[in-house]
Amino acid sequence: GAVVSQHPSRVICKSGTSVKIECRSLDFQATTMFWYRQFPKQSLMLMATSNEGSKATYEQGVEKDKFLINHASLTLSTLTVTSAHPEDSSFYICSATLSYNEQFFGPGTRLTVL
Amino acid sequence: GESVGLHLPTLSVQEGDNSIINCAYSNSASDYFIWYKQESGKGPQFIIDIRSNMDKRQGQRVTVLLNKTVKHLSLQIAATQPGDSAVYFCAERGSGGYNKLIFGAGTRLAVHP
């Protein structure tokens, strides 16, 4: 089956630093990738839609200058949390679309900001 | 029994019983619905999907029912096993293209031996 990976799986950083999270589709090309954020005991909240070669589309309330998304190739999208603060601590999950009805999720990245 | 906590409601069942997890969706124009299973610290795992032109779909041990009149989805798990313990989310494909998914609040399923 289609596999999506994320790196790193866990990251701890100091407040004020930036953190980059990678999302890769390992065995297929994904024109569209999505980034979600999930706080403990809550649902997944869509942050942005990332299309290869174009600017990401952010959901209402998500700061595009804080959550930088780059989708440089059909197999890689990156999310950079800039000037991270403790309230940015969360579980970040990406997904990649193989076709209109097929969306595969990565294993998630646990970000802890001290 | 079923309880509503601060965030995720929990459904507790005995091993071997059938489980029914419910979900209310928001957009009457949504055309596609998916149930996901999420284990602690992992990403969502696809269980079963259903298009809006259907009202029932069956998989292995799972059945999804769709009631568009009241915008309600349910997931039935037959002969629930301890390995089914997880959080279950329904998701609907929203408008605007790009296969955007909007996730429901989720239900924690706790299976007791």
Coordinates of C-alpha atoms in Angstrom, one line a residue:
Chain A
G1 CA 0.0 0.0 0.0
A2 CA 0.9 3.7 -0.2
V3 CA 3.2 4.8 2.5
V4 CA 3.7 8.3 3.9
S5 CA 6.6 9.0 6.3
Q6 CA 7.3 11.9 8.6
H7 CA 10.6 13.0 10.0
P8 CA 11.4 13.5 12.8
S9 CA 8.9 11.5 14.8
R10 CA 9.5 13.5 17.9
V11 CA 11.3 16.8 18.5
I12 CA 11.9 18.9 21.5
C13 CA 13.1 22.5 21.0
K14 CA 13.6 25.6 23.0
S15 CA 11.1 28.5 22.8
G16 CA 12.0 30.9 20.0
T17 CA 13.7 28.4 17.7
S18 CA 12.4 27.0 14.4
V19 CA 11.6 23.4 13.7
K20 CA 11.2 21.7 10.3
I21 CA 9.1 18.7 9.8
E22 CA 9.3 16.6 6.6
C23 CA 6.5 14.6 5.0
R24 CA 7.3 12.2 2.2
S25 CA 5.3 9.9 0.0
L26 CA 7.6 6.9 -0.3
D27 CA 6.1 4.9 -3.2
F28 CA 3.9 7.3 -5.0
Q29 CA 3.7 10.9 -6.3
A30 CA 1.4 13.2 -4.4
T31 CA 0.3 16.4 -6.1
T32 CA -1.5 17.4 -2.9
M33 CA -0.4 17.1 0.7
F34 CA -2.2 18.3 3.8
W35 CA -1.0 19.3 7.2
Y36 CA -3.0 18.8 10.4
R37 CA -2.5 19.6 14.0
Q38 CA -3.9 17.6 16.8
F39 CA -3.9 18.6 20.5
P40 CA -4.2 15.9 23.2
K41 CA -7.6 14.2 23.3
Q42 CA -8.8 16.3 20.4
S43 CA -9.5 15.8 16.7
L44 CA -7.3 16.6 13.8
M45 CA -7.6 20.2 12.6
L46 CA -6.6 20.9 9.0
M47 CA -3.9 23.6 8.9
A48 CA -3.1 23.9 5.2
T49 CA -3.3 22.3 1.8
S50 CA 0.0 22.0 0.0
N51 CA 0.3 21.7 -3.7
E52 CA 3.5 20.9 -5.5
G53 CA 5.0 24.0 -7.1
S54 CA 2.5 26.5 -5.7
K55 CA 1.8 28.3 -2.5
A56 CA 0.0 26.5 0.3
T57 CA -3.6 27.4 1.1
Y58 CA -4.0 28.0 4.8
E59 CA -7.2 27.4 6.8
Q60 CA -8.7 30.3 8.6
G61 CA -6.9 31.2 11.8
V62 CA -3.6 29.5 10.8
E63 CA -0.7 32.0 10.5
K64 CA 1.1 31.4 7.3
D65 CA 4.2 33.3 8.4
K66 CA 4.4 31.1 11.5
F67 CA 3.8 27.8 9.8
L68 CA 5.8 27.8 6.6
I69 CA 5.0 25.1 4.1
N70 CA 7.1 24.2 1.1
H71 CA 6.1 21.5 -1.4
A72 CA 9.2 21.4 -3.6
S73 CA 8.6 18.0 -5.2
L74 CA 5.8 15.5 -5.8
T75 CA 7.1 13.4 -2.9
L76 CA 8.1 16.0 -0.3
S77 CA 6.4 18.7 1.7
T78 CA 7.9 20.4 4.7
L79 CA 6.3 22.3 7.5
T80 CA 8.5 24.8 9.4
V81 CA 7.2 26.1 12.7
T82 CA 9.0 29.4 13.1
S83 CA 9.8 31.0 16.5
A84 CA 8.1 28.2 18.2
H85 CA 6.4 28.7 21.6
P86 CA 5.0 26.3 24.1
E87 CA 1.5 26.7 22.8
D88 CA 2.8 25.3 19.5
S89 CA 3.4 22.0 21.2
S90 CA 1.2 19.5 19.4
F91 CA 1.1 16.4 17.3
Y92 CA 1.5 17.4 13.6
I93 CA 0.3 15.0 11.0
C94 CA 0.6 15.1 7.2
S95 CA -1.3 13.3 4.5
A96 CA -0.8 12.8 0.8
T97 CA -3.3 12.1 -1.9
L98 CA -2.8 9.3 -4.4
S99 CA -6.1 10.0 -6.1
Y100 CA -9.2 12.0 -5.4
N101 CA -10.6 9.3 -3.1
E102 CA -7.3 8.1 -1.6
Q103 CA -5.6 10.0 1.1
F104 CA -2.8 8.4 3.2
F105 CA -1.6 9.7 6.5
G106 CA 1.9 9.9 8.0
P107 CA 2.7 8.6 11.5
G108 CA 2.8 12.1 13.0
T109 CA 5.5 14.3 14.6
R110 CA 5.3 15.1 18.3
L111 CA 6.6 18.6 18.8
T112 CA 7.4 19.8 22.4
V113 CA 8.5 23.4 22.9
L114 CA 10.1 24.1 26.2
Chain B
G1 CA -21.6 2.4 28.7
E2 CA -21.1 5.8 27.0
S3 CA -19.8 8.8 28.7
V4 CA -18.9 12.3 27.5
G5 CA -15.6 13.6 28.9
L6 CA -14.0 17.0 28.6
H7 CA -13.0 16.3 25.0
L8 CA -13.4 12.7 23.7
P9 CA -16.5 10.7 24.5
T10 CA -15.7 7.1 25.4
L11 CA -17.5 3.9 24.5
S12 CA -16.7 0.9 26.7
V13 CA -17.6 -2.5 25.5
Q14 CA -16.9 -6.1 26.4
E15 CA -14.8 -8.2 24.2
G16 CA -17.0 -10.0 21.7
D17 CA -19.8 -7.5 21.8
N18 CA -20.8 -5.4 18.8
S19 CA -19.8 -1.7 18.9
I20 CA -21.6 1.2 17.4
I21 CA -19.8 4.5 17.1
N22 CA -21.8 7.5 15.9
C23 CA -20.9 10.7 14.2
A24 CA -22.8 13.8 13.1
Y25 CA -21.3 15.6 10.1
S26 CA -21.8 19.2 9.3
N27 CA -22.0 19.8 5.5
S28 CA -25.1 18.5 3.7
A29 CA -23.1 18.9 0.4
S30 CA -20.4 16.5 1.5
D31 CA -20.1 13.6 -1.0
Y32 CA -17.7 11.2 0.6
F33 CA -17.2 10.0 4.2
I34 CA -14.4 8.0 5.8
W35 CA -13.9 6.3 9.2
Y36 CA -10.4 6.3 10.6
K37 CA -8.9 4.5 13.6
Q38 CA -6.1 6.2 15.5
E39 CA -4.0 4.5 18.0
S40 CA -2.1 6.5 20.6
G41 CA 0.9 8.4 19.1
K42 CA 0.1 7.3 15.6
G43 CA -1.5 8.7 12.5
P44 CA -5.0 7.9 11.4
Q45 CA -5.6 4.5 9.7
F46 CA -8.3 4.1 7.1
I47 CA -11.1 1.7 8.0
I48 CA -13.9 2.1 5.6
D49 CA -15.5 4.7 3.4
I50 CA -18.9 5.5 1.8
R51 CA -20.1 7.8 -0.9
S52 CA -23.1 9.9 -0.4
N53 CA -25.1 8.0 -3.0
M54 CA -25.1 4.9 -0.7
D55 CA -26.6 4.3 2.7
K56 CA -24.7 1.3 3.8
R57 CA -21.3 -0.3 3.1
Q58 CA -19.8 -3.4 4.6
G59 CA -16.2 -4.4 5.1
Q60 CA -14.6 -7.1 7.2
R61 CA -16.2 -6.9 10.6
V62 CA -17.2 -3.3 10.0
T63 CA -20.2 -1.6 8.5
V64 CA -20.8 2.0 7.9
L65 CA -24.3 3.5 7.7
L66 CA -25.1 6.9 6.3
N67 CA -28.3 8.8 7.0
K68 CA -28.2 12.0 4.9
T69 CA -31.5 13.2 6.2
V70 CA -30.1 13.8 9.7
K71 CA -26.5 14.1 8.6
H72 CA -25.4 11.1 10.6
L73 CA -22.8 8.4 10.2
S74 CA -22.3 5.3 12.2
L75 CA -19.6 2.7 12.4
Q76 CA -20.5 -0.8 13.5
I77 CA -17.8 -3.2 14.6
A78 CA -18.8 -6.8 15.0
A79 CA -17.3 -9.0 17.6
T80 CA -15.1 -6.3 19.1
Q81 CA -11.6 -7.3 20.0
P82 CA -9.0 -5.7 22.4
G83 CA -7.0 -4.7 19.3
D84 CA -10.0 -2.5 18.3
S85 CA -9.3 -0.2 21.3
A86 CA -8.4 3.2 19.8
V87 CA -9.9 6.5 18.9
Y88 CA -12.3 6.5 16.0
F89 CA -12.9 9.6 13.8
C90 CA -15.3 10.2 11.0
A91 CA -14.3 12.5 8.3
E92 CA -16.2 14.2 5.5
R93 CA -14.9 15.6 2.3
G94 CA -15.7 19.2 2.3
S95 CA -16.2 21.6 -0.6
G96 CA -13.5 23.4 -2.4
G97 CA -11.8 20.5 -4.1
Y98 CA -8.3 19.1 -3.3
N99 CA -9.9 16.3 -1.3
K100 CA -10.0 18.3 2.0
L101 CA -11.2 16.3 4.9
I102 CA -13.0 17.7 7.9
F103 CA -12.7 15.5 10.9
G104 CA -15.3 14.9 13.6
A105 CA -14.7 15.1 17.3
G106 CA -13.8 11.4 17.7
T107 CA -14.8 8.6 20.0
R108 CA -12.6 6.5 22.2
L109 CA -13.4 2.8 22.1
A110 CA -12.3 0.9 25.2
V111 CA -12.6 -2.9 24.8
H112 CA -12.5 -4.9 28.1
P113 CA -11.8 -8.6 28.3

